XYZ file of C-alpha atoms in Angstrom:
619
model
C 12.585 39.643 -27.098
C 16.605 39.238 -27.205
C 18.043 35.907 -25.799
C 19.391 37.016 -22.691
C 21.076 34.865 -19.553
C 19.456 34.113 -17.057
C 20.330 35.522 -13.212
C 21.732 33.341 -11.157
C 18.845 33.301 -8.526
C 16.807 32.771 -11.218
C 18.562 29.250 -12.456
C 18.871 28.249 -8.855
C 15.444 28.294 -8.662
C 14.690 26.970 -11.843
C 16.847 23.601 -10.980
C 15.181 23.692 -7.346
C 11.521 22.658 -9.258
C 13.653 20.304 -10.517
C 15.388 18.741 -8.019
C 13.139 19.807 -4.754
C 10.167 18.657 -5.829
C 8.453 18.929 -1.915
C 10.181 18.635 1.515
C 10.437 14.481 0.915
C 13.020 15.556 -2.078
C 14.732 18.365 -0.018
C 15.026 15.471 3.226
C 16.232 12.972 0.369
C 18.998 15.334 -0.953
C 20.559 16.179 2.670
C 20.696 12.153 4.126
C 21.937 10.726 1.285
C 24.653 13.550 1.581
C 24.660 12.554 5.539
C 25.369 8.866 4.453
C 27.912 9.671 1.699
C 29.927 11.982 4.494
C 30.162 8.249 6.265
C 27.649 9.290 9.339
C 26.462 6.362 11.695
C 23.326 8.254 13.071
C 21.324 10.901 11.058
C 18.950 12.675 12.792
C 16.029 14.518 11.207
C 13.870 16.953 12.893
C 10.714 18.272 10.824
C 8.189 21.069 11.543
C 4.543 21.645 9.831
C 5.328 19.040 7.052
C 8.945 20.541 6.345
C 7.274 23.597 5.379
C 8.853 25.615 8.836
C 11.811 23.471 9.165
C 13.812 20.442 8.174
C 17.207 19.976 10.540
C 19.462 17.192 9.540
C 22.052 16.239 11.919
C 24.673 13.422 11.191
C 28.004 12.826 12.463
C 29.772 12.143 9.136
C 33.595 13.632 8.819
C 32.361 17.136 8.667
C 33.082 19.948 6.373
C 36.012 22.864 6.806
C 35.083 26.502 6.342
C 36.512 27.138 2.804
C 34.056 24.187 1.759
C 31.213 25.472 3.757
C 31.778 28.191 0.558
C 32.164 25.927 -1.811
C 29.414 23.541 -1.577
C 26.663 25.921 -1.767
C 28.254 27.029 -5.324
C 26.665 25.109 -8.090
C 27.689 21.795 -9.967
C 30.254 21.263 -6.673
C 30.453 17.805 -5.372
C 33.645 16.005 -3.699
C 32.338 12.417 -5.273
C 33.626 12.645 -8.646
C 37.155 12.447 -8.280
C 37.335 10.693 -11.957
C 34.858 13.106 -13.707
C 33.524 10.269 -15.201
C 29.335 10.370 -15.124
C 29.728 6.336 -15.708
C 31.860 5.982 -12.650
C 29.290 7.028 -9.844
C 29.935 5.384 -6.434
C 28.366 7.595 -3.854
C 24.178 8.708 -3.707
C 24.453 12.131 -4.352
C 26.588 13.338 -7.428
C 25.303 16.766 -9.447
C 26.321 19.021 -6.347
C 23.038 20.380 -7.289
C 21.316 19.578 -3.868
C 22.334 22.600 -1.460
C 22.459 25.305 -4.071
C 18.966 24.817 -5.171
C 17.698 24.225 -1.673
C 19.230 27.542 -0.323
C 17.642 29.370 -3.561
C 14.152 28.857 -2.043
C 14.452 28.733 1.383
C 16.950 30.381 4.213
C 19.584 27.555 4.964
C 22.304 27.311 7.508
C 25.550 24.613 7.130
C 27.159 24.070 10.354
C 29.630 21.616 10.295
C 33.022 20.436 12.296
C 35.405 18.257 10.609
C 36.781 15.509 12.390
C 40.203 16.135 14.792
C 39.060 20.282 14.363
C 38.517 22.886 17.156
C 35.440 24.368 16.341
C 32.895 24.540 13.738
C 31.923 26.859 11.081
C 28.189 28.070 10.338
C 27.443 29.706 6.616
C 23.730 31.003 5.765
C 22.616 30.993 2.612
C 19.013 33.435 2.272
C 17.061 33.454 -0.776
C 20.265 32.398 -3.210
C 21.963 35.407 -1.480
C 25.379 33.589 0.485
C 26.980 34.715 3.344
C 30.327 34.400 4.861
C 31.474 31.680 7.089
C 30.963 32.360 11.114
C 32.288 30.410 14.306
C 29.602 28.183 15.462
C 28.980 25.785 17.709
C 28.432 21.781 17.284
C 30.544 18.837 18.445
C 30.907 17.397 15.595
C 29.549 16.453 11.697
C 27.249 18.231 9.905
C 23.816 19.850 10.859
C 21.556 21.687 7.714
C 18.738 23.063 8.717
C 16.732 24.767 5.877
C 13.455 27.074 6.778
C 10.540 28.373 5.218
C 10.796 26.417 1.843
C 9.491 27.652 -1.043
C 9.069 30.941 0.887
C 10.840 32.081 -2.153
C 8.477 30.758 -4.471
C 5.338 31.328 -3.170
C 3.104 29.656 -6.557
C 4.945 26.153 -5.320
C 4.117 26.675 -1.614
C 0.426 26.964 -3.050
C 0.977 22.762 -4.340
C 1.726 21.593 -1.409
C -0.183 19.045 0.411
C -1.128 19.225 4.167
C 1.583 19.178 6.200
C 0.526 15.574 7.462
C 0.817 14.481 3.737
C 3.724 15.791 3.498
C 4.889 14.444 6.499
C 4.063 11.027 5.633
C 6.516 11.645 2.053
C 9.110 12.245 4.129
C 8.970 9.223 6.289
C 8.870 6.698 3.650
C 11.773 8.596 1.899
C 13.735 8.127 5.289
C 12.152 4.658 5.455
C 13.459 3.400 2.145
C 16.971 5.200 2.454
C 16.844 3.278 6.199
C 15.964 -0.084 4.521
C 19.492 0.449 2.393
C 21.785 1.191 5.235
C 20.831 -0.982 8.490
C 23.475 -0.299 10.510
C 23.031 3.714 10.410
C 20.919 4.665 13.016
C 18.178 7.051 11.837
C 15.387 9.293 13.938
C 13.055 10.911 13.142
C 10.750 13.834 14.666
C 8.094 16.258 14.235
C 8.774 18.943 16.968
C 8.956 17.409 20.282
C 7.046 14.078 18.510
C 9.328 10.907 18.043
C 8.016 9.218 15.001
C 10.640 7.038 13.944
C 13.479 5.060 15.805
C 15.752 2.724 14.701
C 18.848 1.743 16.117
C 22.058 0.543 14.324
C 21.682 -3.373 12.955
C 24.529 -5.526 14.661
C 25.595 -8.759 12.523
C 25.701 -9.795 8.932
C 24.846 -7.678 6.401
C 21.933 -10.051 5.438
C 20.667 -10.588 8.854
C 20.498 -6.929 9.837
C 18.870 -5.917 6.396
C 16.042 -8.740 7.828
C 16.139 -7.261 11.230
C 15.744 -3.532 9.819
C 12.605 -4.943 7.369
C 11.026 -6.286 10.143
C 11.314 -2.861 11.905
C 9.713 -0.974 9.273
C 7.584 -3.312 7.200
C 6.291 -5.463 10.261
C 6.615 -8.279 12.097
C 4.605 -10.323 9.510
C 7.169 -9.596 6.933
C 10.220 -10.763 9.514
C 8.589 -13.525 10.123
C 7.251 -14.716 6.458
C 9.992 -13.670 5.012
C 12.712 -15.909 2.818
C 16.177 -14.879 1.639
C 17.773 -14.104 -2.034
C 21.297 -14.585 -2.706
C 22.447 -14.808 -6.443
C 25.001 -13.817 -8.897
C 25.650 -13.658 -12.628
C 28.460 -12.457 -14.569
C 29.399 -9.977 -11.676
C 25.766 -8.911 -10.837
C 25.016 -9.616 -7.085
C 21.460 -9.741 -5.608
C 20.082 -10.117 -2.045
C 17.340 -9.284 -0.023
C 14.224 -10.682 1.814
C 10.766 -11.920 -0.227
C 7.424 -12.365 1.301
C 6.032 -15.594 0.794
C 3.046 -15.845 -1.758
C 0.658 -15.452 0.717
C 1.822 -12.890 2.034
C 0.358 -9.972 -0.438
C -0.462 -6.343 -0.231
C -3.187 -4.883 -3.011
C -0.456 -2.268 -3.848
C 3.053 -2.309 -4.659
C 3.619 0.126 -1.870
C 5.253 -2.746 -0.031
C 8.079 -3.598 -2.709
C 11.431 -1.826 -2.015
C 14.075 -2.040 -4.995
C 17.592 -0.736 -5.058
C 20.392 -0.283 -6.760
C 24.065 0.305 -5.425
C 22.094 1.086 -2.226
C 19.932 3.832 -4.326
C 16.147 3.430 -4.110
C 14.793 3.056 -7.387
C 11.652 2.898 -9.087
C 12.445 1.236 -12.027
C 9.857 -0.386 -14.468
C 12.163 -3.449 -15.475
C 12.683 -4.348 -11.629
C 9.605 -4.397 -11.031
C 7.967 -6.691 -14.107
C 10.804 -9.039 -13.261
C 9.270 -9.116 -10.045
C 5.949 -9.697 -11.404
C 7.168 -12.358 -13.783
C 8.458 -14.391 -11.011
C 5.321 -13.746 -8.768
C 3.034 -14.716 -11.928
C 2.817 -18.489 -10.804
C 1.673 -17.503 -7.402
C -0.799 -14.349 -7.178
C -3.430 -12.908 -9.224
C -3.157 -10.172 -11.064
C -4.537 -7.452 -8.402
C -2.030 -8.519 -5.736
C 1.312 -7.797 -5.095
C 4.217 -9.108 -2.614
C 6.126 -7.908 -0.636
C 9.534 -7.294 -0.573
C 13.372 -5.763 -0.148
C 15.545 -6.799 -3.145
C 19.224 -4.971 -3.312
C 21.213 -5.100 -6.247
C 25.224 -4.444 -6.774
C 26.822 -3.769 -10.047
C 29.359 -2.315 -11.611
C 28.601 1.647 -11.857
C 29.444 1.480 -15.764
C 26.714 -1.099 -16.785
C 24.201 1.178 -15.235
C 23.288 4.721 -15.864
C 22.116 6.811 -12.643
C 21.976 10.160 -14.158
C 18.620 9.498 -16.442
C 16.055 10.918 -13.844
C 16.255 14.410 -12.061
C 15.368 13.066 -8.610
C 17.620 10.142 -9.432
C 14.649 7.579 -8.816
C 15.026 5.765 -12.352
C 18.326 4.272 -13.818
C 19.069 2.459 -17.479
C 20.733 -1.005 -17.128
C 23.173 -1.846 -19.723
C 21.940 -5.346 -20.104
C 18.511 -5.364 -19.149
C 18.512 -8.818 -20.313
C 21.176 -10.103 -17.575
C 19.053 -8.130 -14.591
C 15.666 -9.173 -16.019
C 16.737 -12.846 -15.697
C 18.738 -13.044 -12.449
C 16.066 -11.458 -10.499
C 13.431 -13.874 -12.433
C 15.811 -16.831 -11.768
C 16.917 -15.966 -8.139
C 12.856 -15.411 -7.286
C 11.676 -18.288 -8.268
C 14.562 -20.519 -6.957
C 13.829 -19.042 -3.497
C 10.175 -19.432 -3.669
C 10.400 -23.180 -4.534
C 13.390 -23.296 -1.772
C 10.330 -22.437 0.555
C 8.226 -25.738 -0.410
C 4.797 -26.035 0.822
C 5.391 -23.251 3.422
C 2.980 -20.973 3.689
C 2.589 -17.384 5.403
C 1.744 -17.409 9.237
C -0.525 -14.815 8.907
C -2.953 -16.490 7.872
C -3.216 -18.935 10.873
C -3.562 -15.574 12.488
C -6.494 -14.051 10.981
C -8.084 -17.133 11.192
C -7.801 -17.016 15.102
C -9.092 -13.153 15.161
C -11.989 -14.658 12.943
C -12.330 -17.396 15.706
C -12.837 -14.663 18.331
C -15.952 -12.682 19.634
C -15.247 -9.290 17.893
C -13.549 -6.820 20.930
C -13.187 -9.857 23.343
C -9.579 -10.443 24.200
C -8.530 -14.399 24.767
C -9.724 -15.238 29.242
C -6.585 -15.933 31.360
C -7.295 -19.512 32.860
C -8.383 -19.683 36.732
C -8.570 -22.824 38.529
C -12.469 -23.510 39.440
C -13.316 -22.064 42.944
C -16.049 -22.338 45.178
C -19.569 -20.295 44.488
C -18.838 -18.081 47.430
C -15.255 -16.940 46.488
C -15.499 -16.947 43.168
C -15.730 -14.139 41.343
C -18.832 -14.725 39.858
C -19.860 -14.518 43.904
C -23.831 -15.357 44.089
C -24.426 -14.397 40.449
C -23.690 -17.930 40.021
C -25.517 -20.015 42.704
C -28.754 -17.854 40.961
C -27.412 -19.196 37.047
C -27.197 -22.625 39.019
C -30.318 -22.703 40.444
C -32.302 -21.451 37.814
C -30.698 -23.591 35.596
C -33.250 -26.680 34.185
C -30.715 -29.366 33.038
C -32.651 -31.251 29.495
C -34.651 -33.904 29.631
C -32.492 -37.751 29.762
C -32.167 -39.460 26.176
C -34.632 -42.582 26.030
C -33.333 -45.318 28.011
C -32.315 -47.488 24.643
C -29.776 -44.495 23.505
C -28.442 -44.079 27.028
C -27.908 -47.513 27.209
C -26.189 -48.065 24.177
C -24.017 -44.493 25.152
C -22.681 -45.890 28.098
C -22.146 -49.807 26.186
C -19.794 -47.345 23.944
C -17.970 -45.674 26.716
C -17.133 -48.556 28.856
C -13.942 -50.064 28.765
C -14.061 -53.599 27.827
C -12.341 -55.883 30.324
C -10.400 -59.546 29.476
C -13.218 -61.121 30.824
C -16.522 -58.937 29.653
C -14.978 -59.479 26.103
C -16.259 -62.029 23.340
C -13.825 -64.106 22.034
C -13.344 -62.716 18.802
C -12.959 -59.416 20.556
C -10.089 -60.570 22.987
C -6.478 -59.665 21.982
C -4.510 -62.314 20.777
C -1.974 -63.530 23.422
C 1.169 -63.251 21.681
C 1.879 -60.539 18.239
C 5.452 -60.506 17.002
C 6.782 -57.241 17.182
C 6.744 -54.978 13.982
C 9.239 -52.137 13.213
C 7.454 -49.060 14.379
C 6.778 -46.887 11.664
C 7.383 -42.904 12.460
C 3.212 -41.708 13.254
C 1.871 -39.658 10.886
C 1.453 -36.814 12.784
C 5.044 -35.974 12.734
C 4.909 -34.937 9.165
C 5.124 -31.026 8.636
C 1.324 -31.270 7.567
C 0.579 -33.968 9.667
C -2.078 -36.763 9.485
C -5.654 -36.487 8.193
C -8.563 -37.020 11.067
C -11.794 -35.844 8.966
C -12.856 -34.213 6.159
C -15.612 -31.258 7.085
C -18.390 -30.192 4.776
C -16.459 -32.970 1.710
C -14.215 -29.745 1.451
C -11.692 -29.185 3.972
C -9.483 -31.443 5.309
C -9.036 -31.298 9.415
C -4.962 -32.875 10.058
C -3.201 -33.135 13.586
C 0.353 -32.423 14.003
C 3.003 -33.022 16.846
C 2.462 -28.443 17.523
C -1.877 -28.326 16.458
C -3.659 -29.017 13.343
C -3.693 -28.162 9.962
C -6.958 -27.264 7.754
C -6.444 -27.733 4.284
C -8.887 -26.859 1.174
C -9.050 -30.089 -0.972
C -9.747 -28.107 -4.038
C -6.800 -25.352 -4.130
C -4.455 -27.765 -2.366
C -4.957 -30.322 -5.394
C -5.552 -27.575 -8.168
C -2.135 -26.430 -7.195
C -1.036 -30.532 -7.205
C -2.021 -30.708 -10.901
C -0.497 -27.845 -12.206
C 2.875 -28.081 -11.284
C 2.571 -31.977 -12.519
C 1.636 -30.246 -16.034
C 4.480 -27.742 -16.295
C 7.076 -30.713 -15.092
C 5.447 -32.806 -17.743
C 5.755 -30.287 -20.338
C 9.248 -29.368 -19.097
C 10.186 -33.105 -19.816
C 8.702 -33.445 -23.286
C 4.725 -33.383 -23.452
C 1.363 -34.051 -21.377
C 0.176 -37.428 -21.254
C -2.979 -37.601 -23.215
C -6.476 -40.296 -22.557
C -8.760 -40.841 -25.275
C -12.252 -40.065 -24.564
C -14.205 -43.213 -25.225
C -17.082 -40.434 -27.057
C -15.923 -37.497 -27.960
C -17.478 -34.661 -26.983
C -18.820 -31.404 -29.108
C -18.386 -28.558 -27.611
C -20.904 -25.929 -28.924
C -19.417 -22.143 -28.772
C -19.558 -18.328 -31.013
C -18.032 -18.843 -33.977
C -15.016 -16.310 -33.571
C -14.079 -18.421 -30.068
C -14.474 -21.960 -32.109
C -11.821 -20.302 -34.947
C -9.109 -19.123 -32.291
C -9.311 -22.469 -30.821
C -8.962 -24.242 -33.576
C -6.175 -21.976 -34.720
C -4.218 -23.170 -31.355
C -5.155 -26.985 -31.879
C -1.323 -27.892 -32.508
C -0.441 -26.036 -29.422
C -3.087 -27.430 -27.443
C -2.150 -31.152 -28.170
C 1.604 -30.507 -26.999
C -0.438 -29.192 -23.840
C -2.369 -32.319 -24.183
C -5.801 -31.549 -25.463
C -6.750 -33.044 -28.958
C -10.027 -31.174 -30.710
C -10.628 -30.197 -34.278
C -13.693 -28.204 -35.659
C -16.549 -30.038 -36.379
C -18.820 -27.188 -38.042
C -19.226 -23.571 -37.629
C -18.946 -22.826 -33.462
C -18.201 -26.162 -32.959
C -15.419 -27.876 -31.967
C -14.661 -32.023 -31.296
C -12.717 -33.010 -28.707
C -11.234 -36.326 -28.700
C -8.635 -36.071 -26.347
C -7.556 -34.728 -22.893
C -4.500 -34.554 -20.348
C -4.271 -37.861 -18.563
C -3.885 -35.794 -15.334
C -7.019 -34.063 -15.029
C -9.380 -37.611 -14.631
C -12.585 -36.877 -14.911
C -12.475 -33.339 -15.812
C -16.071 -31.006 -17.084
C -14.601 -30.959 -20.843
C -17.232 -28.328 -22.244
C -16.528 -25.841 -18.983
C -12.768 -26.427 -19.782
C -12.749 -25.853 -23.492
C -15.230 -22.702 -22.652
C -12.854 -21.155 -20.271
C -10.335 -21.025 -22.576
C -11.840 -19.541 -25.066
C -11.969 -16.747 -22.596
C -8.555 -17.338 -21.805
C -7.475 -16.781 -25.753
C -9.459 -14.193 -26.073
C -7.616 -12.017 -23.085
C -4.157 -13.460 -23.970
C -4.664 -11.834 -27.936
C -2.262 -13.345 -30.762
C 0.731 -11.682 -30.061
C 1.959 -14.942 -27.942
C 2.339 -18.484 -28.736
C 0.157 -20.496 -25.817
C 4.159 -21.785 -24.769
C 4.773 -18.011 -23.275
C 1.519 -18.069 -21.514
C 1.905 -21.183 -20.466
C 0.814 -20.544 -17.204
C -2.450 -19.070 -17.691
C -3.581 -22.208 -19.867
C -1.972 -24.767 -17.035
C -3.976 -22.810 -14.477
C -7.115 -22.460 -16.382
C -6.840 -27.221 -16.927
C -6.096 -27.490 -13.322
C -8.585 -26.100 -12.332
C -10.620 -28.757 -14.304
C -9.258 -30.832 -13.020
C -8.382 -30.770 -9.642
C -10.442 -32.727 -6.735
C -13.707 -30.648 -6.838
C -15.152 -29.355 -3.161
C -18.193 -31.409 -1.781
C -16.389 -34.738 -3.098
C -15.594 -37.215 -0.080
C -12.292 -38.466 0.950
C -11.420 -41.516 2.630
C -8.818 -41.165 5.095
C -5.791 -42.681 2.918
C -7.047 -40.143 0.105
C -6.739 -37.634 2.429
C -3.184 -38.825 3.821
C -2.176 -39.304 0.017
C -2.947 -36.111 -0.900
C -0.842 -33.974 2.425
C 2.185 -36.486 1.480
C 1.939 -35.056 -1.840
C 1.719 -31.580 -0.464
C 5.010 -31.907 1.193
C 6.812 -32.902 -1.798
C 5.630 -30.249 -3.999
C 7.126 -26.963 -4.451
C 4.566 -24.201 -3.914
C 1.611 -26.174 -2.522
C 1.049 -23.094 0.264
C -0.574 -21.404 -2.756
C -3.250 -22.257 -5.161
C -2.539 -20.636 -9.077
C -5.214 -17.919 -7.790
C -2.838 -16.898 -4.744
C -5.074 -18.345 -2.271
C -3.511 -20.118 0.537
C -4.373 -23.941 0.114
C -3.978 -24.491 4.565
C -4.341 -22.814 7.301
C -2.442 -24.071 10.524
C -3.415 -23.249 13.826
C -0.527 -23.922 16.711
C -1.710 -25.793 20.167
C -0.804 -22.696 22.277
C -2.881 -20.557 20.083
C -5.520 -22.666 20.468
C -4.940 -23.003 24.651
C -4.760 -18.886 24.279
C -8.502 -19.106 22.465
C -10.191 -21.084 25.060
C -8.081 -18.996 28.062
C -6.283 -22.316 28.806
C -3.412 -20.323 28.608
């Protein structure tokens, strides 16, 4: 067949399986248009998944009639004034958008530009364009586009169900939201409301927060600690979760650029990078990050949907959003997310029973128990008395002793110089140890409730930070093992360990082969005490064997760290005394990242008084 050009309708529709990929794409096209017209409240109005209708109303500056013409035309667009690709300052660019749209669907423009006396309507059917007609509208811009796709009936046919597709569009308007807090956005499918939010009042920081916690939850507002950097004239803010605080997909990590939502895949392995301390492998964090820079050291024309952009110097990105992460995280110190305090008190609770307001006790006959009662009470058989030797040691220990009932080596001397009072313990963040339950969790009161902590992760997250500082400021301390021990393994694991020997001793672990599949160790960091040697040297082993070749054990650094912490670290079931106990939440406080173990486990739980009151209806 002869190369021939294609109709008009033809490419329109063409670019629309491009560009309007669903109804989510045509919804994204028309508000970031609504936001680069300078609108302060978009409204969007969606029937049968977008499929019937989409209506966006905004009141942006508004369009004149002879532009009503023109921006249905393709490759239009008012935001390239320089026609410079590299120079792109607004969301929408291509002037792509309405074309396409109109090419597979029927849609109407009515707009009013600002300070004009009426407004102007144009409908555009199939690709086929009318003429401009007086309309009526108070002010903006309103596009509503119907039956999509009717035009193309084979992509009508891939469609989801109209709740799927409903649920697209939302997090479109969601993320778009999440970039501009102080435009007010609604939206509704027929006469139901499904999103709200007003316009965010205050700093640009703040109202991002107060917009997060709107759509991501009040977990997030509250757990949530802020990123401010710069380098070399590359800005980044936002709002981070706290470690704890993880999702088991990345659905909850929002990245942008230039206040463009982005999916990019360096973004988001910085963001893993900087997590990699914190959380295991399956979990992710949540998060809002927003990134400005200069429109020529990134490329936003590389995607069709405009969802992926090329950084000039990946490098510079990669390692301010690294950096910045990180700094904030150890900013936090030992916090660690409320949430879990939470789901420790729904745990607490009879499954379906709601927390008893508190009544005053009342007589039988008032009550509201009423004679149900009196019948408990009197069929009630109270337990036999202790034997008379327990009872009367109980009530030895109860009483009071008086001046005079007291020996003399049990009276209080008559005169004690004063001592400087030293501030109680209990007035530290993670307050002061009262018992140790099971020889694995330690119970702590503080000045607002108490504070369980797990022994185990708490000091398994002790010990590895203590390894990377040591290693940061020249080497592990090493102890000699009085016998060294021979550790018996397959022959391949003995050879990749004993390849690694030199970069095990800077990591402060000394062996050397001592036969086929076996190695000798002689010795071992100085910070793991009495650590299982064979179970360590075993473990990594496994550890090589996932990590591969490729990297020295430096650039995995903390794999290996986590894998001898966890050596050595105090084990659950041993006892504490009550200074060990102290020791170890004093040490907790002054270490960055002790709300975590390196498995992303929180290492305390704390439950506040007035929780507690609310458990036991006290409150």
């Amino acid at each position: 067949m002869p190369i021939r050009l294609l109709p008009d309708t033809l490419v329109n529709r063409i670019a629309a399986g491009e560009v309007v990929e669903r109804p989510a794409a045509a919804v994204k096209e028309l508000v970031e248009n609504a936001i680069d017209a300078g609108a302060t409240r978009i409204d969007v109005v969606v029937r049968d998944g977008g499929k019937s209708l989409i209506s966006i109303t905004d009141d942006g500056c508004g369009m004149a009639p002879d532009e009503l013409e023109l921006a249905v035309e393709r490759h239009a667009t008012s935001k390239l004034p320089s026609d410079d690709l590299l120079d792109i300052r607004s969301l929408g660019f291509r002037g792509e958008a309405l074309p396409s749209i109109g090419a597979v669907s029927r849609l109407t423009l009515t707009s009013r530009p600002k300070g004009a006396d009426s407004a102007w309507a144009l409908l555009v059917d199939a690709g086929a364009k009318g003429k401009p007609q007086p309309a009526a509208l108070a002010g903006g811009t309103r596009v509503e586009v119907r039956d999509l796709f009717a035009a193309v009936p084979a992509r009508l046919k891939f469609l989801k169900a109209a709740r799927t597709e409903l649920e697209h569009i939302s997090d479109c308007i969601e993320r778009l939201a999440m970039a501009h807090p102080k435009v007010a956005f609604t939206l509704a499918d027929d006469a139901r409301s499904m999103l709200r939010l007003s316009a965010a009042q205050g700093e640009l920081l703040d109202a991002r927060l107060t917009r997060l916690g709107a759509l991501m939850g009040r977990d997030f507002q509250e757990n949530a600690v802020p990123v401010e950097a710069e380098r070399e004239g590359v800005r980044l803010t936002g709002w981070i979760g706290l470690p704890t605080l993880h999702r088991p997909t990345a659905r909850h990590q929002h990245l942008f650029v230039n206040g463009r939502p982005v999916r990019d895949k360096l973004m988001v392995g910085a963001v893993r990078g900087a997590y990699a301390d914190f959380l295991p492998r399956d979990r992710h964090p949540m998060l809002a990050l927003f990134l400005e820079i200069d429109p020529q050291e990134v490329d936003v024309n590389v995607h069709p949907a405009k969802a992926e952009v090329r950084f000039r110097d990946q490098g510079l990105v990669r390692g301010l959003i690294v950096g910045s992460l990180k700094h904030a995280l150890a900013e936090a110190g030992h916090r660690a997310s409320t949430t879990v305090g939470l789901a420790t008190l729904g745990a607490l609770r009879p499954e379906g029973t709601a927390p008893l307001p508190y009544r005053a006790p009342q007589p039988a006959s008032s009550g509201p128990w009423g004679g149900g009662a009196a019948r408990w009470r009197d069929s009630y058989t109270p337990p036999a008395p202790p034997p008379r030797g327990l009872a009367d040691r109980a009530a030895a220990f109860q009483a009071p002793l008086s001046g005079l009932e007291a020996t003399p080596a049990a009276r209080a001397p008559e005169y004690a110089p004063p001592r400087p009072a030293a501030p109680p313990l209990d007035e530290h963040p993670l307050g002061a140890a009262r018992a140790q339950v099971h020889n694995t969790y330690i119970v702590a009161q503080t000045s607002q409730g108490i504070v369980i902590v797990d022994q185990h992760a708490a000091h398994e997250r002790l010990v590895y930070e203590s390894m990377k500082d040591a290693m940061i400021a020249g080497g592990v301390k090493r102890q000699g093992l009085l016998i060294p021990e021979v550790v018996e393994l397959d022959e391949p694991s003995a050879n990749r360990l004993a390849a690694r020997a030199e970069e095990l001793a800077q990591l402060g672990l000394v062996l050397e082969p001592f036969g086929p599949g076996c190695l000798m160790v002689r010795e071992v960091p100085a910070l793991l005490g009495q650590a299982d040697v064979k179970g360590l040297v075993r473990d990594l082993a496994e550890e090589l064997s996932e990590l591969g070749d490729a990297l020295s054990l430096k650039e995995k650094l903390e794999e290996v760290c986590a894998t001898m912490a966890c050596h050595g670290s105090v084990r659950a079931g041993r006892p504490l005394n009550v200074e060990e106990m102290n020791a170890l939440l004093r040490q907790m406080e002054a270490t960055p990242h002790s709300g975590q173990c390196n498995h992303g486990r929180p290492t305390y739980v704390e439950l506040k008084l007035a929780d507690i009151e609310k458990l036991f209806g006290r409150r």
